[in-house]
Tab-separated table of C-alpha atoms in Angstrom:
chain	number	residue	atom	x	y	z
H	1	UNK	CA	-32.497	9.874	-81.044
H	2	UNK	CA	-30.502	12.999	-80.031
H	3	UNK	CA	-32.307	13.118	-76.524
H	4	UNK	CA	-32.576	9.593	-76.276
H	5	UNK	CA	-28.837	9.240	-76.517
H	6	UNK	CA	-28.277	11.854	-74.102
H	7	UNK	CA	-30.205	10.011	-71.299
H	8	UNK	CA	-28.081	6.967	-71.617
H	9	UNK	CA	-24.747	8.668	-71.366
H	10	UNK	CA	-26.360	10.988	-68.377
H	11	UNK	CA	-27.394	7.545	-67.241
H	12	UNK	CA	-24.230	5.943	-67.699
H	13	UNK	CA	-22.118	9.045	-66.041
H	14	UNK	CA	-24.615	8.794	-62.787
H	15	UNK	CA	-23.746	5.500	-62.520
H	16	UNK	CA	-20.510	5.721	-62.831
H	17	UNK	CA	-20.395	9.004	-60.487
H	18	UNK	CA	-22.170	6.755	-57.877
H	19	UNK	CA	-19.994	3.976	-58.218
H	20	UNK	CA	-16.877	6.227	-57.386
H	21	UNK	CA	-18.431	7.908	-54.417
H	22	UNK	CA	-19.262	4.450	-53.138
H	23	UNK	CA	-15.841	3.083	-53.367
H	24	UNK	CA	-14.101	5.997	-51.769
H	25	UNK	CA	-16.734	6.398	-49.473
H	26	UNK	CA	-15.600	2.446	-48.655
H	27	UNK	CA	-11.971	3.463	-48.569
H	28	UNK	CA	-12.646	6.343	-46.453
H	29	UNK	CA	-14.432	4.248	-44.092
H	30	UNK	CA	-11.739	1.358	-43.722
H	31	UNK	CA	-9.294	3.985	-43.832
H	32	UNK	CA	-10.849	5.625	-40.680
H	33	UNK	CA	-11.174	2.119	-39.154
H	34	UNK	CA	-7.577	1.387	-39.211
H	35	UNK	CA	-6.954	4.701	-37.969
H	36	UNK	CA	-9.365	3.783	-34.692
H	37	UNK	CA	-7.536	0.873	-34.349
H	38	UNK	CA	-4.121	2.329	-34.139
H	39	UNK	CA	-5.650	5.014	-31.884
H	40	UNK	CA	-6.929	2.713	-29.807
H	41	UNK	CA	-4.094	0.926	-29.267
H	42	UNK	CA	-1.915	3.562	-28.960
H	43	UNK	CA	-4.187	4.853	-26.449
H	44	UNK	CA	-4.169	1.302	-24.161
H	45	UNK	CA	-1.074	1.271	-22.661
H	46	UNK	CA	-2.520	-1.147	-20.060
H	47	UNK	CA	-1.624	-3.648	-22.689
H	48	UNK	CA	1.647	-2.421	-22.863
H	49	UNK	CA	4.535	-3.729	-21.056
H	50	UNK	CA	7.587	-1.685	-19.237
H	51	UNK	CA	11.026	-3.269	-19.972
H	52	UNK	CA	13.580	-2.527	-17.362
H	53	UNK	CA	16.979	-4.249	-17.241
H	54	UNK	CA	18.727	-4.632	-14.295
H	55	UNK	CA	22.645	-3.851	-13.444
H	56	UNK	CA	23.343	-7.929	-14.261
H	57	UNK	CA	21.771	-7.538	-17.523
H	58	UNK	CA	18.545	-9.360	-16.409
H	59	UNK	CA	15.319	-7.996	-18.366
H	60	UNK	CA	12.520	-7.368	-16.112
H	61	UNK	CA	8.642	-6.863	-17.959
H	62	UNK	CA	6.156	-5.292	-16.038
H	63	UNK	CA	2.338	-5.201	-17.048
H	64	UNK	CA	-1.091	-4.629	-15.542
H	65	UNK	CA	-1.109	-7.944	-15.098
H	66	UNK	CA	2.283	-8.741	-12.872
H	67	UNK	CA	0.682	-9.409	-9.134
H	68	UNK	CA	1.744	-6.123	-7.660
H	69	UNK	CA	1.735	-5.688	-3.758
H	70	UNK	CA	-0.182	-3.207	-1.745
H	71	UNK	CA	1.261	-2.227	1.288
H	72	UNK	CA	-0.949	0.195	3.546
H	73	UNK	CA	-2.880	1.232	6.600
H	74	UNK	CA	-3.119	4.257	9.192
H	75	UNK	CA	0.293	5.822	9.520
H	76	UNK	CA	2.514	4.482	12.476
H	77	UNK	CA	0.892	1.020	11.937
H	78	UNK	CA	4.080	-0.796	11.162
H	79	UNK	CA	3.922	-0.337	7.231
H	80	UNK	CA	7.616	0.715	6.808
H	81	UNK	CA	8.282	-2.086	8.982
H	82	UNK	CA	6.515	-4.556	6.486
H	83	UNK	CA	7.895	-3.505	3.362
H	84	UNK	CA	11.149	-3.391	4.954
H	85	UNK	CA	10.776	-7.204	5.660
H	86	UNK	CA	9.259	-7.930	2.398
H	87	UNK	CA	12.248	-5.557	0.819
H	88	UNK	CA	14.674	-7.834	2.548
H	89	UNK	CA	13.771	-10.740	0.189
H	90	UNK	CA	16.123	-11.362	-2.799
H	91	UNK	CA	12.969	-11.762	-5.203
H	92	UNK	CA	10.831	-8.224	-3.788
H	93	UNK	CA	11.699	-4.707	-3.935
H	94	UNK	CA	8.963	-1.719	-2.578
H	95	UNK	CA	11.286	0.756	-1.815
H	96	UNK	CA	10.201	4.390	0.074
H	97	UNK	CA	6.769	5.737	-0.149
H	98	UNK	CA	6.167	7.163	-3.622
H	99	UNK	CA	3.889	10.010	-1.760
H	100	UNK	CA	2.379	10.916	-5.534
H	101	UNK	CA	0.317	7.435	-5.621
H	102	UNK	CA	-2.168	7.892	-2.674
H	103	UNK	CA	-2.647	11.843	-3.791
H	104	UNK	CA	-3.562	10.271	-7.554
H	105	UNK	CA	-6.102	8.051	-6.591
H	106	UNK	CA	-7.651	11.029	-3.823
H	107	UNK	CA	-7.849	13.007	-7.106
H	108	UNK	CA	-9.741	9.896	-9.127
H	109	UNK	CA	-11.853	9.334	-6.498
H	110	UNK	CA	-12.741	13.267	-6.453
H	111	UNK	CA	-13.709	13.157	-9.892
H	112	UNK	CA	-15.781	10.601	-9.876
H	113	UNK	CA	-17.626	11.785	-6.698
H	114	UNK	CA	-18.301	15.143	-8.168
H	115	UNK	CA	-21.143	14.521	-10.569
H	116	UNK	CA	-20.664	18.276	-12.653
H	117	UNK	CA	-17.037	17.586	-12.860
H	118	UNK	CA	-17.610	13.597	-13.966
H	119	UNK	CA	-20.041	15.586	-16.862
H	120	UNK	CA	-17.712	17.636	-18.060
H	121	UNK	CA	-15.504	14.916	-18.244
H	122	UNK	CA	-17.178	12.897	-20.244
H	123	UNK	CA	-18.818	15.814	-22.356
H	124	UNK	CA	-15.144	16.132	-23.278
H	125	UNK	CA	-14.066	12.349	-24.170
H	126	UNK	CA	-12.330	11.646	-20.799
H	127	UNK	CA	-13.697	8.426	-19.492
H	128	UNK	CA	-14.147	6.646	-16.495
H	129	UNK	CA	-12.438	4.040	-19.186
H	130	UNK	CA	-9.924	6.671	-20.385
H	131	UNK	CA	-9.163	7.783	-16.637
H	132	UNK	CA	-8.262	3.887	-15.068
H	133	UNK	CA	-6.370	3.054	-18.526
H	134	UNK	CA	-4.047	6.235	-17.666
H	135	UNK	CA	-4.348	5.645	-13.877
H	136	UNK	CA	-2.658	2.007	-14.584
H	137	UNK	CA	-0.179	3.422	-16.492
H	138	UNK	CA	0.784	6.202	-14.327
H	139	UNK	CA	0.753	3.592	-11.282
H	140	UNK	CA	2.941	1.043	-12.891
H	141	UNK	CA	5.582	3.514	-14.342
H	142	UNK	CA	6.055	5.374	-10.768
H	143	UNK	CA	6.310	1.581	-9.151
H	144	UNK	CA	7.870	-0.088	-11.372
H	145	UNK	CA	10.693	3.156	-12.209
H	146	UNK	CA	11.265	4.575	-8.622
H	147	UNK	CA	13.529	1.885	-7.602
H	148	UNK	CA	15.653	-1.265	-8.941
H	149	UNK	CA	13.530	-4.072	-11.152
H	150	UNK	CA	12.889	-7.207	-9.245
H	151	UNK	CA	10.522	-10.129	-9.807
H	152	UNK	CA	8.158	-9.009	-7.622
H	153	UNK	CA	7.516	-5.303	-6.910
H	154	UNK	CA	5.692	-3.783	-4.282
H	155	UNK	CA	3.983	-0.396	-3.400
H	156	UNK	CA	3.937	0.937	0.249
H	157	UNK	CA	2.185	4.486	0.906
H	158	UNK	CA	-0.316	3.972	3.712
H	159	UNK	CA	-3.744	5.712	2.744
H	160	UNK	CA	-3.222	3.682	-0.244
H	161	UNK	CA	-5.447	0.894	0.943
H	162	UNK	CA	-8.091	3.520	0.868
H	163	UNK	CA	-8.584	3.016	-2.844
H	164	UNK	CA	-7.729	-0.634	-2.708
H	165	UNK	CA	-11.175	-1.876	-4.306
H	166	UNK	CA	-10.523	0.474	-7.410
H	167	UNK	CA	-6.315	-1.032	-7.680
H	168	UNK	CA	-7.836	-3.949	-7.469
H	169	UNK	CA	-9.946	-3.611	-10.849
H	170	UNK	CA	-6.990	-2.205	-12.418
H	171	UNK	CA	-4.712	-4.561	-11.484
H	172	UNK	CA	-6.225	-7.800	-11.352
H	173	UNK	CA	-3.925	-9.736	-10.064
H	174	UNK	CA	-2.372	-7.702	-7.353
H	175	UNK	CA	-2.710	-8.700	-4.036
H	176	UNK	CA	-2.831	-6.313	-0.633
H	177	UNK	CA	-1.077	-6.615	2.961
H	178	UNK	CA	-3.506	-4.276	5.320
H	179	UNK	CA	-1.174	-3.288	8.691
H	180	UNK	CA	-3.345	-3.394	11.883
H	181	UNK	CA	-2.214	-1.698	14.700
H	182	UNK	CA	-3.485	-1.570	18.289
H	183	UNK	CA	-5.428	1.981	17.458
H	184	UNK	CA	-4.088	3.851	21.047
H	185	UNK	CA	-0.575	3.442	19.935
H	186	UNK	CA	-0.478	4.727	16.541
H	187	UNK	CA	-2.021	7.688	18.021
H	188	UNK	CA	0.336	7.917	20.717
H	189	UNK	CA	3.301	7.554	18.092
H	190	UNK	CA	2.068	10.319	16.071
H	191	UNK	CA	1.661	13.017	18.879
H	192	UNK	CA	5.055	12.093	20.378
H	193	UNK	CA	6.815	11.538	16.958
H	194	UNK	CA	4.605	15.112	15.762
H	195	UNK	CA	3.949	13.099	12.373
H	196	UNK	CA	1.967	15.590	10.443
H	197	UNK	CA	-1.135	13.817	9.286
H	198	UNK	CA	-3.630	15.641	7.257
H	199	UNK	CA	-6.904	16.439	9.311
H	200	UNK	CA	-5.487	15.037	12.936
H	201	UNK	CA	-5.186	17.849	15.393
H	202	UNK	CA	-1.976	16.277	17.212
H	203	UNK	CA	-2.741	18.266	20.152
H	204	UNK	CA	-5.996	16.124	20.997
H	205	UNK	CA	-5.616	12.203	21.728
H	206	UNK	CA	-9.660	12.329	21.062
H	207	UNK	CA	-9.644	13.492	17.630
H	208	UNK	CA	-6.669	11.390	16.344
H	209	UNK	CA	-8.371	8.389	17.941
H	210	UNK	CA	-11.403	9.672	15.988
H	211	UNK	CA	-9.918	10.038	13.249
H	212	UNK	CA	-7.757	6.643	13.084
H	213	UNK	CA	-11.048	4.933	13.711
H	214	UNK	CA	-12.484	6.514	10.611
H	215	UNK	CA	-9.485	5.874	8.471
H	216	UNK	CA	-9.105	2.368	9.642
H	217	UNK	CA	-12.797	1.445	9.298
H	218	UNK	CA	-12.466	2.145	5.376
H	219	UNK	CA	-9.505	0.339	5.024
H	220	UNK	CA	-10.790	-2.565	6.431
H	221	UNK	CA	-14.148	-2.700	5.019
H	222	UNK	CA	-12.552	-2.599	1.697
H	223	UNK	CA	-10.254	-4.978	2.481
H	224	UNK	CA	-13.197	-7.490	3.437
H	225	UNK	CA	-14.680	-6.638	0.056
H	226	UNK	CA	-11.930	-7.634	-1.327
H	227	UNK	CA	-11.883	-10.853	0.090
H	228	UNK	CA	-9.616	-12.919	2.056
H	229	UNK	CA	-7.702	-14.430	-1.505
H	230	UNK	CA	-6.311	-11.016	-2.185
H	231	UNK	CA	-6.219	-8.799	1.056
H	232	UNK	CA	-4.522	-9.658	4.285
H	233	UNK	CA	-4.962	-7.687	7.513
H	234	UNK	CA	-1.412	-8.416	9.033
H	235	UNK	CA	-1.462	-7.615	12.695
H	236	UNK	CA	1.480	-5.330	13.449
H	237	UNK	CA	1.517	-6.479	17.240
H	238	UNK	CA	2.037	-10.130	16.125
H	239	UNK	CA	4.720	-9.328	13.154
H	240	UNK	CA	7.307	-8.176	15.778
H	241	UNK	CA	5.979	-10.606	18.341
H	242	UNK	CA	6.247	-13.890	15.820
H	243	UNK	CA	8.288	-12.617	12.734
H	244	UNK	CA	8.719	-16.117	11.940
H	245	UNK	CA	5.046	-17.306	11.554
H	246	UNK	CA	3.889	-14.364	10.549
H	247	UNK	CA	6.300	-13.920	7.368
H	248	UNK	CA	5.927	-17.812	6.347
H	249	UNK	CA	1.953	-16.919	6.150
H	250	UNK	CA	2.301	-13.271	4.062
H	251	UNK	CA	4.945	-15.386	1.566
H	252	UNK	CA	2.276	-17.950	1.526
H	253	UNK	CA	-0.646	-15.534	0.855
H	254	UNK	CA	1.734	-13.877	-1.479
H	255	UNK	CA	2.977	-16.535	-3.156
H	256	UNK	CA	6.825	-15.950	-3.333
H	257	UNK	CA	9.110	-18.276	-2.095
H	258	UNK	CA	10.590	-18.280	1.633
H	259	UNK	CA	13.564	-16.664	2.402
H	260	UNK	CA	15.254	-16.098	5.613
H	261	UNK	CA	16.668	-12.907	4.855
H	262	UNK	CA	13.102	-11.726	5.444
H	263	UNK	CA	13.880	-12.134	9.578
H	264	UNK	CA	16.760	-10.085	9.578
H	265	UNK	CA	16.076	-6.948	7.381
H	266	UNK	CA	18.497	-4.949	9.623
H	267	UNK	CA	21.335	-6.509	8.279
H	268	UNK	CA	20.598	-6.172	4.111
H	269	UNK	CA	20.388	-1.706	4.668
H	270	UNK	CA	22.076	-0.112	2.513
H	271	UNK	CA	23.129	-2.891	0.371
H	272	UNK	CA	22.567	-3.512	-3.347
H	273	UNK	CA	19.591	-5.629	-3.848
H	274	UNK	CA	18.407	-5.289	-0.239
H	275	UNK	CA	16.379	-2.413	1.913
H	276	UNK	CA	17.156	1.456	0.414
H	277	UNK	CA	15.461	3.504	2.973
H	278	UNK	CA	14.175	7.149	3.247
H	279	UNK	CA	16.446	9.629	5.113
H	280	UNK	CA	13.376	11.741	5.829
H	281	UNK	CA	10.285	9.100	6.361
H	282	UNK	CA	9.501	8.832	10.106
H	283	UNK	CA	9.953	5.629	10.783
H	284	UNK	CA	13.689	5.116	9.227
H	285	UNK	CA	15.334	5.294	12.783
H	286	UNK	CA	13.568	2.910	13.910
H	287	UNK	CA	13.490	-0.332	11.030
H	288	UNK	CA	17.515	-0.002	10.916
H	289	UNK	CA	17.054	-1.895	14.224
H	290	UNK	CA	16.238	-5.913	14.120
H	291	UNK	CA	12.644	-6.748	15.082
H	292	UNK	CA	11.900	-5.690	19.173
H	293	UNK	CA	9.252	-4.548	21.798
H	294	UNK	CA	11.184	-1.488	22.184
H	295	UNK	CA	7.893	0.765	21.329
H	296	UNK	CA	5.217	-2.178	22.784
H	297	UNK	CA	3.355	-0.360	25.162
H	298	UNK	CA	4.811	3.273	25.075
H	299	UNK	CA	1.243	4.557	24.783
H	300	UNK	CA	0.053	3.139	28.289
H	301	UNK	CA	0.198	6.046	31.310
H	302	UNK	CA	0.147	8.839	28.203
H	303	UNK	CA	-3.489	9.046	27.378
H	304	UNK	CA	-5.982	11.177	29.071
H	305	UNK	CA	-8.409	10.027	31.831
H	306	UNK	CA	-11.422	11.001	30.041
H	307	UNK	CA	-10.322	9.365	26.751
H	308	UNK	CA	-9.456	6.112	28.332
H	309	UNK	CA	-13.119	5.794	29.745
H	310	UNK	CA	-14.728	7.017	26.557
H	311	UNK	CA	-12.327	4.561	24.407
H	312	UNK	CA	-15.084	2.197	23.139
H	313	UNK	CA	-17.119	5.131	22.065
H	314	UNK	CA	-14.274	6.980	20.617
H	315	UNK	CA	-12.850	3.862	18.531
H	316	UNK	CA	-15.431	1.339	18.067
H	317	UNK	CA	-12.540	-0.184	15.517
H	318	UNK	CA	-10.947	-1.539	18.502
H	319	UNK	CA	-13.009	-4.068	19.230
H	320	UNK	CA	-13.901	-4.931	16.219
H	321	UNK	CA	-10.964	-5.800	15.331
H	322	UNK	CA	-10.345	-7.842	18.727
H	323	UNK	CA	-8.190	-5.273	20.981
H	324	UNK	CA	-9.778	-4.632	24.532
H	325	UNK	CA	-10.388	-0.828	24.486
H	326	UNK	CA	-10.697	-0.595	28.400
H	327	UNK	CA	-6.784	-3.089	28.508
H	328	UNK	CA	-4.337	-1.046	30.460
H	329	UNK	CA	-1.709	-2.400	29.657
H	330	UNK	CA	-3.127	-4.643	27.207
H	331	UNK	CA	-1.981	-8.386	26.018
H	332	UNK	CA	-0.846	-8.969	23.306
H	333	UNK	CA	0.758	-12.584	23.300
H	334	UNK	CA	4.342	-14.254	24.123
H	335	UNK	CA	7.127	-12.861	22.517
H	336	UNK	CA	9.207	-15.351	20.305
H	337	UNK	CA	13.087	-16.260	21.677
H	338	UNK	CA	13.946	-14.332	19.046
H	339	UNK	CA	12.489	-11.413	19.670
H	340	UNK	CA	13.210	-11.300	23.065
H	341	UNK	CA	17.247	-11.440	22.278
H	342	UNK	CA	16.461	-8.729	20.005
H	343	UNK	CA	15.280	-6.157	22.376
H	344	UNK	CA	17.795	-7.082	24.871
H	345	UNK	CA	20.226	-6.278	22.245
H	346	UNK	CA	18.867	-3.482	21.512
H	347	UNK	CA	18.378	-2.138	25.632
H	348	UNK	CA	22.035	-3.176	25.640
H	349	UNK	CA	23.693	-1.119	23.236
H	350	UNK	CA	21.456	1.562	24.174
H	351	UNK	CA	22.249	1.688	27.154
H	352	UNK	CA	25.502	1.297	26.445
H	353	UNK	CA	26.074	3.935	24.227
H	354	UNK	CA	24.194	6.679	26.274
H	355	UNK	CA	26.986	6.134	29.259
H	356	UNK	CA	29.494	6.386	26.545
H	357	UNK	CA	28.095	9.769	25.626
H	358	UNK	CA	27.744	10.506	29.399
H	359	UNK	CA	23.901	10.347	29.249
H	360	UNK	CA	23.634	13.779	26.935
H	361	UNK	CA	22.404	11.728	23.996
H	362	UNK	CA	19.780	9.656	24.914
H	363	UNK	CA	20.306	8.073	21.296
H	364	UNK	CA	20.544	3.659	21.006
H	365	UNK	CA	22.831	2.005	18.769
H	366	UNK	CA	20.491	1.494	15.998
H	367	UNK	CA	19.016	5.609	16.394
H	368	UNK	CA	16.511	5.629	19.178
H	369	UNK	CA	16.527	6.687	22.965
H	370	UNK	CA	16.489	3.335	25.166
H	371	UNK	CA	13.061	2.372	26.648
H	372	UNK	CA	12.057	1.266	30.293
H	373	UNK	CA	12.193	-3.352	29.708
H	374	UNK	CA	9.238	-3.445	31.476
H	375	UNK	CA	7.027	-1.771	29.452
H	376	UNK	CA	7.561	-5.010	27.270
H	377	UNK	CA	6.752	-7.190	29.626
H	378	UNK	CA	3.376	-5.760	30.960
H	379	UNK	CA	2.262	-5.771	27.294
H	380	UNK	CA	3.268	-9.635	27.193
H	381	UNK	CA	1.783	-10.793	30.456
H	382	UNK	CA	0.395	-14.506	29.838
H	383	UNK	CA	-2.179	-13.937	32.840
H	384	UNK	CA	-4.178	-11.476	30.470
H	385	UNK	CA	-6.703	-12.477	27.862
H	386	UNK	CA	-4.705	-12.053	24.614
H	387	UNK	CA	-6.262	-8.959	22.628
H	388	UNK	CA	-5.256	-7.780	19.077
H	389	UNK	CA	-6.987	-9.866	16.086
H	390	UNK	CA	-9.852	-11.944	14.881
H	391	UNK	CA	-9.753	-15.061	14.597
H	392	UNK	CA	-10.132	-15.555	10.520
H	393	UNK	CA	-7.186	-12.894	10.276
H	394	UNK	CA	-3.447	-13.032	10.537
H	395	UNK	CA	-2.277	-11.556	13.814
H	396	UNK	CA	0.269	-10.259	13.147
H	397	UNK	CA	2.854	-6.574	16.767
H	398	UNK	CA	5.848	-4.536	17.752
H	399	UNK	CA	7.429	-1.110	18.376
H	400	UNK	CA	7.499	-0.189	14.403
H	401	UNK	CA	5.784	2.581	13.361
């Protein structure tokens, strides 16, 4: 009876052992679920959203979801000139290149490339999902913070569009302006402007050529992938040429309302809510001016013999994208009324302000030595075939860099 009894209460006591373990074992376990949960959302901050207020009081919420603009290209392709445009808008703000963004995404892309570092990686719990959730959040805060809020913001650093297939999985909805620039004078403005470009030996028009045609072929291939809904090639020949047509189309791609201010960004520098520019980016002296040929065809008489004759061979990108390599001068289309006054402005006061100075300072009104009228006009001869774009792209050109 003794033993018998014993049994049932060890019985009993297992049970009832068991049945404890189980239901903190059950607490433990929803316990560590809520815990994951909390982790994980703390750790998602691409479902987050930035507040910024501006100085009228007027909240601004930014997400991974806001349709963010892309600005990019090869350097001296007219990017500062485009953002500059776009930053003339009431509704946009892009501001000066954020430098840190392009160097980021170099870094991402090195990562992943590197198949012992992408194992070590993710031996240690870092990602490829970890890695884009704190890419978009870096992104976002450095665009959305380095400048005033607006209702539409936009990004302009040019070897962004490197990368612009991977910002365009982590921002969905953003949308991308590629600048296209005849290939010989962004080359030309580089040497003569000594814009330090990493991996261009500015001392050889071959090699930069080379080089541009490199950069530019990945840029544009990724923009095709992309696809025509959410990357435009704007040609930078035709945005200084037409600045009329050409903006109305980029609002329309982009979505955001027309605005004339866009056509006279010269006039909005400096001024709260319109263009804050860089007082060490290259291309500042130049975008303080209103939209000229000034710059057209400074390339032509500058390049080397040898390089001329090898151009197709040097920078098959050319042609592809629709500029004659072997044009000297080359066409690129009738300037707008517009544009015309502009440069004759801007030949004016040049002029003008160099016999002022008695010649010594060679510097325009808006910042720039004056430039020979002519040069202009060979570019825009009607009795050329017209080079610079494809026909299923937006031809958009000038003397931005």
């Amino acid at each position: 009876m003794r033993v018998t009894m014993r049994r049932v209460l060890l019985v009993v006591g297992s049970v009832v052992a068991l049945m404890v373990t189980l239901h903190l074992g059950q607490q433990v376990l929803e316990c560590q679920q809520v815990l994951s949960e909390r982790r994980h959302r703390l750790m998602r901050p691409e479902n987050e959203e930035l507040v910024m207020m501006d100085s009228n009081h007027v909240e601004y919420r930014y997400s991974k979801e806001m349709p963010l603009i892309f600005i990019g290209g090869v350097p001296r392709s007219g990017t500062t000139l485009m953002r500059a445009m776009l930053d003339a808008h009431p509704e946009v703000r892009c501001g000066e290149e954020t430098r840190i963004i392009p160097r980021v995404l170099a870094m991402r892309q090195a990562w992943s490339k590197s198949g012992r570092e992408k194992m070590r990686l993710d031996e240690a719990g870092v990602t490829d999902q970890v890695l884009d959730a704190a890419m978009q959040a870096f992104i976002l805060e450095v665009i959305a913070k380095h400048g005033e809020p607006a209702r539409y913001l936009c990004n302009k650093d040019p070897f962004t569009l490197k990368s612009s297939v991977y910002l365009s999985r982590l921002f969905p909805n953003s949308k991308f302006l590629l600048m296209v620039r005849d290939g010989r004078a962004s080359v030309h403005s580089m040497i003569t402007r000594k814009v330090t470009i990493a991996g261009f030996d500015l001392n050889s028009y071959r090699d930069c050529l080379t080089k541009w045609n490199k950069a530019i072929e990945v840029m544009y291939s990724q923009c095709l992938e992309i696809g025509r809904s959410r990357c435009l090639p704007v040609y930078y020949e035709q945005l200084v040429l037409h600045p009329e047509q050409s903006m109305h189309a980029i609002m329309k791609f982009l979505d955001i309302s027309w605005s004339d201010t866009v056509l006279h960004h010269e006039e909005l520098i400096g001024k709260p809510g319109g263009v804050s520019l860089s007082k060490i980016e290259r291309s500042t002296d130049q975008v303080i001016k209103p939209v000229n040929m000034e710059a057209l065809s400074k390339w032509i008489g500058h390049i080397p013999g040898d390089v001329l004759q090898d151009m197709a061979h040097i920078a098959p990108m050319l042609a592809r994208l629709g500029y004659d390599p072997y044009a000297n001068p080359p066409n690129y289309g009738h300037p707008d009324p517009l544009v015309v006054n502009n440069t004759h402005r801007v030949s004016v006061a040049a002029v003008r302000l160099s016999a002022a100075t008695g010649g010594s300072a060679g510097v325009g009104l808006w910042g720039s030595a004056p430039t020979e009228p002519s040069g202009a006009e060979a570019a825009a001869e009607p009795n050329q075939k017209k080079s610079g774009g494809e026909t299923d792209a937006l031809f958009l050109l000038g003397d931005w860099d």
